[in-house]
mmCIF file of C-alpha atoms in Angstrom:
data_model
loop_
_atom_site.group_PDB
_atom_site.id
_atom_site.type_symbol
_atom_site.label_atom_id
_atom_site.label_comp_id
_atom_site.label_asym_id
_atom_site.label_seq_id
_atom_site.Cartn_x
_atom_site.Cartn_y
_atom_site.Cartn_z
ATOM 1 C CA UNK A 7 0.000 0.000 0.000
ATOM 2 C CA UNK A 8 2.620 2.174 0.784
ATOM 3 C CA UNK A 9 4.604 1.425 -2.198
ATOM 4 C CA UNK A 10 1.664 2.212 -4.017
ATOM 5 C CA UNK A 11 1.257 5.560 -2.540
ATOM 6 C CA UNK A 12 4.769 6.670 -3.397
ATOM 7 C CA UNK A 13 4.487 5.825 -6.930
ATOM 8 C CA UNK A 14 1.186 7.682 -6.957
ATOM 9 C CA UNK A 15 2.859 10.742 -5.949
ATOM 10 C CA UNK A 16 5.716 10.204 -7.877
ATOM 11 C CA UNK A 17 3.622 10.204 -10.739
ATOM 12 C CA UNK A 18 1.957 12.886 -9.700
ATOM 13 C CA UNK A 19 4.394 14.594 -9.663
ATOM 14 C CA UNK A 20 5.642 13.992 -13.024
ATOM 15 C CA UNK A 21 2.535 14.558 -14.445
ATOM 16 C CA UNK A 22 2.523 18.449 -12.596
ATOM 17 C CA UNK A 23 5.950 18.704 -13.902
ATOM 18 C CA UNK A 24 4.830 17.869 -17.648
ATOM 19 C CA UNK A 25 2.027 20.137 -17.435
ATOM 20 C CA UNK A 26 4.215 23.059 -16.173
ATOM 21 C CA UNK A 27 6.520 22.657 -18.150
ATOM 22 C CA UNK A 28 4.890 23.544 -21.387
ATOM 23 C CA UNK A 29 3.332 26.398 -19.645
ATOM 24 C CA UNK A 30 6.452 27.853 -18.770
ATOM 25 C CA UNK A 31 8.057 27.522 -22.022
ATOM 26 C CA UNK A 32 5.151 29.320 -23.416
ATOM 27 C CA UNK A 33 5.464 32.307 -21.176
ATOM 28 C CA UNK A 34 9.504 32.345 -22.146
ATOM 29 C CA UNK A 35 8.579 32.145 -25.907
ATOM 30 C CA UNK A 36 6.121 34.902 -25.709
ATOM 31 C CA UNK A 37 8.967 37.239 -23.539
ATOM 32 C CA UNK A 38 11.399 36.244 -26.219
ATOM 33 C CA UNK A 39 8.871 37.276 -28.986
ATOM 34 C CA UNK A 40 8.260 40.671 -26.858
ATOM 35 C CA UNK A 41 11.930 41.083 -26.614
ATOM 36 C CA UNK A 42 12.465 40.632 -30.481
ATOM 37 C CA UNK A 43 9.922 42.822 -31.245
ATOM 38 C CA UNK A 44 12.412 46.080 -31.295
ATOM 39 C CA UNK A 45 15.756 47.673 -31.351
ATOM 40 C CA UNK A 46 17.406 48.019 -28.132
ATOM 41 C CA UNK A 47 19.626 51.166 -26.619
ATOM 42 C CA UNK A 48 22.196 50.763 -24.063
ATOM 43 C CA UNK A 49 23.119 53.412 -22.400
ATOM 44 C CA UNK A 50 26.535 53.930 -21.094
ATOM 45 C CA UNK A 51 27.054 57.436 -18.854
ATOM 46 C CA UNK A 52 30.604 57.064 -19.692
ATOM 47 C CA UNK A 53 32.716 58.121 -22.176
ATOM 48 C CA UNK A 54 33.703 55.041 -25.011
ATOM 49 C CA UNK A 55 36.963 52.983 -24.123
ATOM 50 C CA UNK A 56 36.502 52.122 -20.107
ATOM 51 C CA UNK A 57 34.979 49.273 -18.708
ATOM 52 C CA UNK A 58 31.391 50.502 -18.893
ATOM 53 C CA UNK A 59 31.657 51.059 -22.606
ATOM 54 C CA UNK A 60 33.617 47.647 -23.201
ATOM 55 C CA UNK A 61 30.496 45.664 -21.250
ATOM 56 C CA UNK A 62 27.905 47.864 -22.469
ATOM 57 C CA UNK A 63 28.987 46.700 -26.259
ATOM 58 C CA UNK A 64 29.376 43.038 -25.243
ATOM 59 C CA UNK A 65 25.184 43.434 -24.518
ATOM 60 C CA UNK A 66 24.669 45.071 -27.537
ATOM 61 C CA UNK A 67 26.760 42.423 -30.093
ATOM 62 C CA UNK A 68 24.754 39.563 -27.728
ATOM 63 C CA UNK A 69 21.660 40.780 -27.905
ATOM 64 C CA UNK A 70 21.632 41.741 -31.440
ATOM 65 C CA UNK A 71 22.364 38.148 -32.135
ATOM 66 C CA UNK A 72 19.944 36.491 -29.660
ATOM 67 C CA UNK A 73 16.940 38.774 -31.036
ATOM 68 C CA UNK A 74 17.994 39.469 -34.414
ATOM 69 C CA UNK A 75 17.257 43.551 -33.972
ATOM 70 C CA UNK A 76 19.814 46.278 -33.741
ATOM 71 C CA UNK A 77 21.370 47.432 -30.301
ATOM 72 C CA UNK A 78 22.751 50.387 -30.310
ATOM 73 C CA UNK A 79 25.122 51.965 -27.128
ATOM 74 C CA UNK A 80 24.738 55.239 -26.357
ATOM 75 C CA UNK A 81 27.508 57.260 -24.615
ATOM 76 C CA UNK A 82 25.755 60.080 -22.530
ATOM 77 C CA UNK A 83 28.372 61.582 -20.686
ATOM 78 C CA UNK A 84 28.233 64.305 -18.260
ATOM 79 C CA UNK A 85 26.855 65.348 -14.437
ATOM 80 C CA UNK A 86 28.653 62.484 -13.279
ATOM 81 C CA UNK A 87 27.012 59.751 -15.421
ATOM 82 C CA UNK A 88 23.510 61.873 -14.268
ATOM 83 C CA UNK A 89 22.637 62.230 -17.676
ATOM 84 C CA UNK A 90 22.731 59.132 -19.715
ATOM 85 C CA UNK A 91 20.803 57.504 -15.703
ATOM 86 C CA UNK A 92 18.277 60.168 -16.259
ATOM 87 C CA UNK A 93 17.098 58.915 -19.708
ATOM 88 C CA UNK A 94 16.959 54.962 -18.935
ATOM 89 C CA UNK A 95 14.787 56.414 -15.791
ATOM 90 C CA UNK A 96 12.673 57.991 -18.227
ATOM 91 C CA UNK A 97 12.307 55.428 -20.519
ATOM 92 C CA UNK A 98 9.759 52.486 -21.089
ATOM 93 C CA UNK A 99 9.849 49.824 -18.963
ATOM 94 C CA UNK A 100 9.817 47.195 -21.695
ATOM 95 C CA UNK A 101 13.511 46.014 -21.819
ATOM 96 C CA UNK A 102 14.362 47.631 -24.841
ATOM 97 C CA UNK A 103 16.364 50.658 -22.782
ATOM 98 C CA UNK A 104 18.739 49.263 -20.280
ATOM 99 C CA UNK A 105 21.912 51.251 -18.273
ATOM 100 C CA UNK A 106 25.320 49.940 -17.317
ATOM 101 C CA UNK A 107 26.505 51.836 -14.516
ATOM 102 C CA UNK A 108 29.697 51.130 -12.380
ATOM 103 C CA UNK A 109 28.800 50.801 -8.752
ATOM 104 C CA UNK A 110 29.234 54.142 -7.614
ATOM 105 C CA UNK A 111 26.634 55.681 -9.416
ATOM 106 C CA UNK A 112 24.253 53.350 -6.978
ATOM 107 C CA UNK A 113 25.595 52.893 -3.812
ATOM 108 C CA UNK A 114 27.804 56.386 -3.357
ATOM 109 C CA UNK A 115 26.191 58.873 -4.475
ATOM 110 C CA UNK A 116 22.769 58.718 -3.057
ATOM 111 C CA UNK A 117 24.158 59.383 0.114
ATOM 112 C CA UNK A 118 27.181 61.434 -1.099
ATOM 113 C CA UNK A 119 25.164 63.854 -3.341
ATOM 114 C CA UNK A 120 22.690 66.408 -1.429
ATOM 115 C CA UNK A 121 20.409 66.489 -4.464
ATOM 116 C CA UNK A 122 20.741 63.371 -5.700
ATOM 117 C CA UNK A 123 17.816 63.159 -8.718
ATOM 118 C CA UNK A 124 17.206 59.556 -8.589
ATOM 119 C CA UNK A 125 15.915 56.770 -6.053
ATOM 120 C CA UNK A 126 17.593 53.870 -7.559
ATOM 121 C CA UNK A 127 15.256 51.489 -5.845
ATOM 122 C CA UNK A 128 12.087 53.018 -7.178
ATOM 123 C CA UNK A 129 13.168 54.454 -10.641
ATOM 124 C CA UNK A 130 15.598 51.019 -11.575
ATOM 125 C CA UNK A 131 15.020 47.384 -11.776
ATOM 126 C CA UNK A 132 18.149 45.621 -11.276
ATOM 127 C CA UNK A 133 18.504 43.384 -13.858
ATOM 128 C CA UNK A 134 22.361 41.711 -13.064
ATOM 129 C CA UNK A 135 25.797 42.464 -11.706
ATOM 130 C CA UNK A 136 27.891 42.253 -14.932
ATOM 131 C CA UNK A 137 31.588 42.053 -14.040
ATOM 132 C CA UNK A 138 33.864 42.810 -11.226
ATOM 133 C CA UNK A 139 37.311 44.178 -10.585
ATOM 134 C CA UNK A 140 39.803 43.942 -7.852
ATOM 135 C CA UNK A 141 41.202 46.933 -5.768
ATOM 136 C CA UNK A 142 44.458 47.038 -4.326
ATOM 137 C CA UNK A 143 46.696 49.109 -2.061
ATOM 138 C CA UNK A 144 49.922 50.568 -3.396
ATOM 139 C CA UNK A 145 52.945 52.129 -2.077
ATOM 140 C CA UNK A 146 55.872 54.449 -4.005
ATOM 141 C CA UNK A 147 59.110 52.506 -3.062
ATOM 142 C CA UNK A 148 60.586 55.273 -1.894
ATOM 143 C CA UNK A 149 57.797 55.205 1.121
ATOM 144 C CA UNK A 150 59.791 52.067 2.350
ATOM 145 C CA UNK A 151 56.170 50.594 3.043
ATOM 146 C CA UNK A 152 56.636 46.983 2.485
ATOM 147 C CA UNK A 153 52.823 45.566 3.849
ATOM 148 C CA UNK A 154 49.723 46.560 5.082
ATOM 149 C CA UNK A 155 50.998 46.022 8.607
ATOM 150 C CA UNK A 156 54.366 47.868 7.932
ATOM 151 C CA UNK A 157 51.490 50.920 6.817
ATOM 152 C CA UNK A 158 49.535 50.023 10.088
ATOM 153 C CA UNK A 159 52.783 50.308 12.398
ATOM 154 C CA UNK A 160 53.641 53.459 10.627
ATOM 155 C CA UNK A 161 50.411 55.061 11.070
ATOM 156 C CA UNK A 162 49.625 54.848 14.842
ATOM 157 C CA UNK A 163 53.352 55.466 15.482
ATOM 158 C CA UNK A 164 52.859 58.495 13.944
ATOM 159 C CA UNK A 165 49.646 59.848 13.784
ATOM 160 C CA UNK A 166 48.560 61.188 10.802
ATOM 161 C CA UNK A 167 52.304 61.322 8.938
ATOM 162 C CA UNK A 168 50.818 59.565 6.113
ATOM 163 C CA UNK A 169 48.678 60.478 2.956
ATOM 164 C CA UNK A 170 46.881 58.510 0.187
ATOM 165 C CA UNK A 171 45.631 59.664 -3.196
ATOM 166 C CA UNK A 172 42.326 59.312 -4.829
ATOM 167 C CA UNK A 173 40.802 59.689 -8.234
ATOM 168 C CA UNK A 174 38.481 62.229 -6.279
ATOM 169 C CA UNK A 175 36.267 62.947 -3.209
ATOM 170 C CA UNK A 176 33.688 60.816 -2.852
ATOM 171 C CA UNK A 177 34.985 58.054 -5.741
ATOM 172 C CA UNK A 178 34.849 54.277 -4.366
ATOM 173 C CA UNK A 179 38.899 54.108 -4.240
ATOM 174 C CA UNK A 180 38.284 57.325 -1.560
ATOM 175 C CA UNK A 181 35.757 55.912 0.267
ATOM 176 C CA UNK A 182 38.120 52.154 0.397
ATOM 177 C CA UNK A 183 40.768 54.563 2.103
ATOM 178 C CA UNK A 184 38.639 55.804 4.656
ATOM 179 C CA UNK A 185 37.013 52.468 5.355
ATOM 180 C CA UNK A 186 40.654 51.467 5.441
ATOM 181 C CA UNK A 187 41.512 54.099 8.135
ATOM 182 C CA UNK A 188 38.481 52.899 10.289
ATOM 183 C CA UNK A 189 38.580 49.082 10.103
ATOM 184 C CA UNK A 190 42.645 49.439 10.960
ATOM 185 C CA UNK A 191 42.048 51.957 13.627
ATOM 186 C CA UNK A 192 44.125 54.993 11.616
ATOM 187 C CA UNK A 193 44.064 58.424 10.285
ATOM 188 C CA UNK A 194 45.757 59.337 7.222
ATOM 189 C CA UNK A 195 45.547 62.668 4.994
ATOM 190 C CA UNK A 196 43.351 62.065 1.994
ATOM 191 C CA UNK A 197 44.580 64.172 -1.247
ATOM 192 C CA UNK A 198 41.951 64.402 -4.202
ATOM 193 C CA UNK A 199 43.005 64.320 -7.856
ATOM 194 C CA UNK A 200 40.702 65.038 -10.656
ATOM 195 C CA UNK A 201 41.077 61.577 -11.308
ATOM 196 C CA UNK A 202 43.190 58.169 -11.781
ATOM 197 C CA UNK A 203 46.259 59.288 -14.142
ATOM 198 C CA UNK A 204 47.107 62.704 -11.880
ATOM 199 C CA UNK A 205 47.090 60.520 -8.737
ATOM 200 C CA UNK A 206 48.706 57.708 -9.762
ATOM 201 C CA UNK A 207 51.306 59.549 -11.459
ATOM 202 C CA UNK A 208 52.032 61.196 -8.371
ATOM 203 C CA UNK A 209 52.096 58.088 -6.405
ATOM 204 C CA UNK A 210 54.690 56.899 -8.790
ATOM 205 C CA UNK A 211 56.785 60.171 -8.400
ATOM 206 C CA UNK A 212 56.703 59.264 -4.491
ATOM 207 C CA UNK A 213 54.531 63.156 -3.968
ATOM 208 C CA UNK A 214 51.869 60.684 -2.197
ATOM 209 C CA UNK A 215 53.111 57.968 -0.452
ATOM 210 C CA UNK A 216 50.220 55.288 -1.044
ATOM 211 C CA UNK A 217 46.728 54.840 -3.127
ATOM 212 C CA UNK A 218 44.311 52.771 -3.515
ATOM 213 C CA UNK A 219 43.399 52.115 -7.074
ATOM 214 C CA UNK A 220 42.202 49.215 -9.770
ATOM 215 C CA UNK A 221 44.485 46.316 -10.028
ATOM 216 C CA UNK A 222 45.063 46.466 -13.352
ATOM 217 C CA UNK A 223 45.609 49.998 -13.645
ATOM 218 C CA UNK A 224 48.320 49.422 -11.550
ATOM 219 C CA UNK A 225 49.794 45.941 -12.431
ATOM 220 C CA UNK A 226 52.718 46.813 -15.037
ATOM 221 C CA UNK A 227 54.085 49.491 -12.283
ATOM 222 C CA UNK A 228 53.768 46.306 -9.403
ATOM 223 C CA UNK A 229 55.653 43.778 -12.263
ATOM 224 C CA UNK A 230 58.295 46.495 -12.842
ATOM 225 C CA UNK A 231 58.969 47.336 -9.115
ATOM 226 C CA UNK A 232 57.765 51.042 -9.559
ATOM 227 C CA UNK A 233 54.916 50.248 -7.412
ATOM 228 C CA UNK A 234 54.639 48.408 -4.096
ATOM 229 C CA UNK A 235 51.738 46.173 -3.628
ATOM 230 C CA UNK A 236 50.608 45.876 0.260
ATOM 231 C CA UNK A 237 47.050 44.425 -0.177
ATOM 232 C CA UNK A 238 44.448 43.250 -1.945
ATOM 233 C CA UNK A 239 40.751 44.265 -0.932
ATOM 234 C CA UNK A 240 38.854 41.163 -1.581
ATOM 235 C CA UNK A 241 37.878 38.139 0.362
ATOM 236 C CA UNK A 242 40.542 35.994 -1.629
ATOM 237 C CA UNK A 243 43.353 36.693 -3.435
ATOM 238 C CA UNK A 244 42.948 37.382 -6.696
ATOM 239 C CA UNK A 245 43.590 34.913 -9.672
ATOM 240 C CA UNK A 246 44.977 38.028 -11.658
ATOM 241 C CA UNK A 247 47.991 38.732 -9.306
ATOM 242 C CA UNK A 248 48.076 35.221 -6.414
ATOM 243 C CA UNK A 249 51.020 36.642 -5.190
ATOM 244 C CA UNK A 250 49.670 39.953 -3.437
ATOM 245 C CA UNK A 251 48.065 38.903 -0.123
ATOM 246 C CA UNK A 252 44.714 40.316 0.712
ATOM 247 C CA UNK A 253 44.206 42.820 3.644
ATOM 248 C CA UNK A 254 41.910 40.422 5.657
ATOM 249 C CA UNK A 255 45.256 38.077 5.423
ATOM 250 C CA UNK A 256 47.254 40.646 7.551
ATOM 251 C CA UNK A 257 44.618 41.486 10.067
ATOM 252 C CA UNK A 258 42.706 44.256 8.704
ATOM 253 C CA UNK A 259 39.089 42.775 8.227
ATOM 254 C CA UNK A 260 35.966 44.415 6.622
ATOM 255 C CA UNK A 261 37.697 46.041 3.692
ATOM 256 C CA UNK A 262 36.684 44.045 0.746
ATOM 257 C CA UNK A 263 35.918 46.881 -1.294
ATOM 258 C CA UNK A 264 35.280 45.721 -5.312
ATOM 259 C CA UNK A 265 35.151 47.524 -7.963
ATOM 260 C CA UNK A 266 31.888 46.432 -9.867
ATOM 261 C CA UNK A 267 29.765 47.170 -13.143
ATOM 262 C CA UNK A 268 25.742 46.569 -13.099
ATOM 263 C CA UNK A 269 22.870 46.234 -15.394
ATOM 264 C CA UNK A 270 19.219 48.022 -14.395
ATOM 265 C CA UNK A 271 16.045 48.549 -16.215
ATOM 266 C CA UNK A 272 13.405 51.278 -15.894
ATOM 267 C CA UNK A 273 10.872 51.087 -13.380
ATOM 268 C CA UNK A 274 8.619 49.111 -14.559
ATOM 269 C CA UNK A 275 10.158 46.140 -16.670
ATOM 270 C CA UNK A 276 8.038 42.537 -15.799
ATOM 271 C CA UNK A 277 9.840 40.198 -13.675
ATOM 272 C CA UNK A 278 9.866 38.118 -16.205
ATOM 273 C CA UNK A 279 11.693 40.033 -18.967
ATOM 274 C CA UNK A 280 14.072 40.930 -16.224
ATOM 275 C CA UNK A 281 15.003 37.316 -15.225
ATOM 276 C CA UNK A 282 15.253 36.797 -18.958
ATOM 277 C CA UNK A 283 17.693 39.640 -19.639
ATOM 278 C CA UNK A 284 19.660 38.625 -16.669
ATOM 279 C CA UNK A 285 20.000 34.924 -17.556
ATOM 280 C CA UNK A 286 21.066 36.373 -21.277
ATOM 281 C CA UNK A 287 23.637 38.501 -19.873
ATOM 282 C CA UNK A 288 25.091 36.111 -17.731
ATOM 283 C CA UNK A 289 25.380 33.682 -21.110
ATOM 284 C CA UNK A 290 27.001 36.306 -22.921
ATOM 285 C CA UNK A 291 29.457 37.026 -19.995
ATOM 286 C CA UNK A 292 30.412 33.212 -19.829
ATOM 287 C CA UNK A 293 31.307 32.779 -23.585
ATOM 288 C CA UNK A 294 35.370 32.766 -24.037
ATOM 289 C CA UNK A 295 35.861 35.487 -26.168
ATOM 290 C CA UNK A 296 33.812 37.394 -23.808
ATOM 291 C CA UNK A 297 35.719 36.156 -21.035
ATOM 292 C CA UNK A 298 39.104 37.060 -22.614
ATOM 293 C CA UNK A 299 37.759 40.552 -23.810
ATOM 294 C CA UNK A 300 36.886 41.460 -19.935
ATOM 295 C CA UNK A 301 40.252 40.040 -18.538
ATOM 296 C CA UNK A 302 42.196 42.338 -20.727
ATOM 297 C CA UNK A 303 40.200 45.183 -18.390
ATOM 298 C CA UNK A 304 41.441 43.001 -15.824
ATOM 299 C CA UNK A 305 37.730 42.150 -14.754
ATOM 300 C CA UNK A 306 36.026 38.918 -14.233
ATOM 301 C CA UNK A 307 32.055 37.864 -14.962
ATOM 302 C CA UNK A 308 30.354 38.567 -11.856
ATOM 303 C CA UNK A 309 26.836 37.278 -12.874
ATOM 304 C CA UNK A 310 23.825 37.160 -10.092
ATOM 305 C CA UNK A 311 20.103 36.661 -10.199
ATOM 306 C CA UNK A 312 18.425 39.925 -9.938
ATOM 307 C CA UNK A 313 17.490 39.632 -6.368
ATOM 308 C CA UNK A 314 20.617 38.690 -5.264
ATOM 309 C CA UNK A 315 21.686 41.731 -7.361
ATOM 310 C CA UNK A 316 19.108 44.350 -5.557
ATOM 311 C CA UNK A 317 19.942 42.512 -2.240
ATOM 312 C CA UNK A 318 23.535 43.811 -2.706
ATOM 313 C CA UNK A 319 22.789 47.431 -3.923
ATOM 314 C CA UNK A 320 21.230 47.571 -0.798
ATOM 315 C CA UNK A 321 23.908 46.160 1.829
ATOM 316 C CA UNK A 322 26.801 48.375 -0.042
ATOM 317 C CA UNK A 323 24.569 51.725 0.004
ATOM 318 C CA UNK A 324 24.439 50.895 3.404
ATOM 319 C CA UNK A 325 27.741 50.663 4.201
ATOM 320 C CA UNK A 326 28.573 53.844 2.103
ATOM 321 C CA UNK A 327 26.048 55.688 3.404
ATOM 322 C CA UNK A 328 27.600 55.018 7.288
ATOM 323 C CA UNK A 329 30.804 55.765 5.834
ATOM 324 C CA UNK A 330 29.990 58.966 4.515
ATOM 325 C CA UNK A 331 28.549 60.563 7.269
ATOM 326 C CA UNK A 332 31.154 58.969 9.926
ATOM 327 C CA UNK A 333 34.088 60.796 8.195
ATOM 328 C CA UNK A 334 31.852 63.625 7.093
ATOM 329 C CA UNK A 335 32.719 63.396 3.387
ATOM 330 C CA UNK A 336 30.542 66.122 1.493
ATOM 331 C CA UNK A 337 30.773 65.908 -2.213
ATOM 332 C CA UNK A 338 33.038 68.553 -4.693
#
């Protein structure tokens, strides 16, 4: 009898599964059909070249493919990326307008900007993170900083006797300094550049002793000895450079500060059409050539489900946001 029961509901079972199936493959069809209906724009707030641009174009050659319509980027630069956000905001929720934004742009400067035109959780549907990009902490040799706990030492020895550079107040390798400085118990002088080339160049010069910046902006000065490496800020080391030890490794926890690219929709966009843009992207990001054309940004696939995605917009604004006001960082 019991035997009998169990293959009842086994079959049961089966039989629910055969009739959903169908069903659901209908409702992906008819999204797909939707989703081939028209061109697409992707809108990049950045200027063509960078990492934004380079991922924004892998969409568009993918999803020109996979739908058979055109998909055009669109580089709206200016007001800090403000612009080109402003026009996915105001476009239809339909799937056919969709922003790449680096992480900043979402979890910085809501908090960091005073009149901040958007609420990214009512105006945006997160659709995926795209790709990711380790941070690391640099010296100039002629510091004679050797680690993160040679820095550390340093530091509370002599207060404040130390400096960093950043691409600019407010910018996520700023804000990874002053985490830094809190999570390692430290003060040290920030100095703002009008961005990455000015204050890495005077990193290299040995004007500021120490920076934190993108890995691979900085990885031919590490190979050639021009820069120092002290620390990676990631939860592992990173497969790009195995021999630089992360920060967490020398007893500074609760920096692992990324640098990461996303993918939103308008307000708006069906659930479904955003679970099957995300599941497109993240096919896209896991083809080879793909693969190989983000590693020579030095950035890896960084794929998620959408809720997973919105889930962690919302811890890092959070941990920006008590960041910000803790150090009192007001925007340029």
């Amino acid at each position: 009898m019991q035997r009998r029961l169990s293959l009842s509901l086994v079959f049961a079972a089966l039989s629910a599964f055969a009739i959903a199936s169908p069903a659901q493959a209908q409702a992906q069809g008819e999204v797909q059909k939707q989703l081939s209906s028209e061109r697409f724009t992707i809108v990049s707030p950045f200027p063509p070249g960078g990492p934004v641009d380079t991922l924004a174009r892998v969409l568009s050659d993918g999803l020109a493919k996979r739908y058979g319509q055109a998909a055009v980027v669109e580089n709206l630069v200016g007001a800090a990326g403000n612009i080109g956000i402003d026009k996915v905001k105001r476009a239809k929720g339909d799937g056919h307008t969709l922003l790449v934004v680096p992480a900043g742009n979402l979890t910085i400067n809501p908090t960091l900007m005073p009149n901040f035109p958007f609420d990214i959780e009512k105006d945006f549907v997160p659709v995926t993170m795209l790709a990711k990009a380790p941070n690391v902490l640099v010296a100039s040799p002629s510091s004679d900083i050797k680690s993160a706990k040679d820095l550390v030492a340093r530091a509370k020895a002599k207060p404040d006797s130390l400096s960093y550079a950043s691409p600019g107040v407010g910018s996520g390798l700023h804000l990874a300094g002053e985490l830094f400085k809190q999570q390692a118990g430290i003060e040290m002088l920030h100095v703002p550049y009008k961005g990455t080339a000015p204050a890495l160049n005077d990193v290299l010069g040995g004007a500021v002793p120490l920076m934190f910046s993108n890995l691979p902006a900085t990885m031919p000065f590490i190979k050639n000895g021009k820069l120092v490496a002290l620390g990676v800020t990631e939860a592992a080391r990173s497969p790009a450079a195995p021999d630089i030890p992360t920060l967490a490794e020398q007893g500074i926890q609760g920096v692992a500060v990324t640098s990461w690219y996303g993918l939103l929709a308008p307000k708006g966009t069906p659930p479904a059409v955003v679970e099957q843009l995300a599941k497109d992207a993240a096919e896209m990001l896991a083809q080879p050539d793909v693969r190989e054309r983000l590693k020579a940004q030095g950035m890896t696939d960084a794929a998620m489900k959408p809720a997973a995605f919105a889930a962690h917009i919302r811890e890092e604004t959070a941990v920006w946001a008590r960041i910000i006001k803790a150090r009192n960082i007001v925007a340029e």
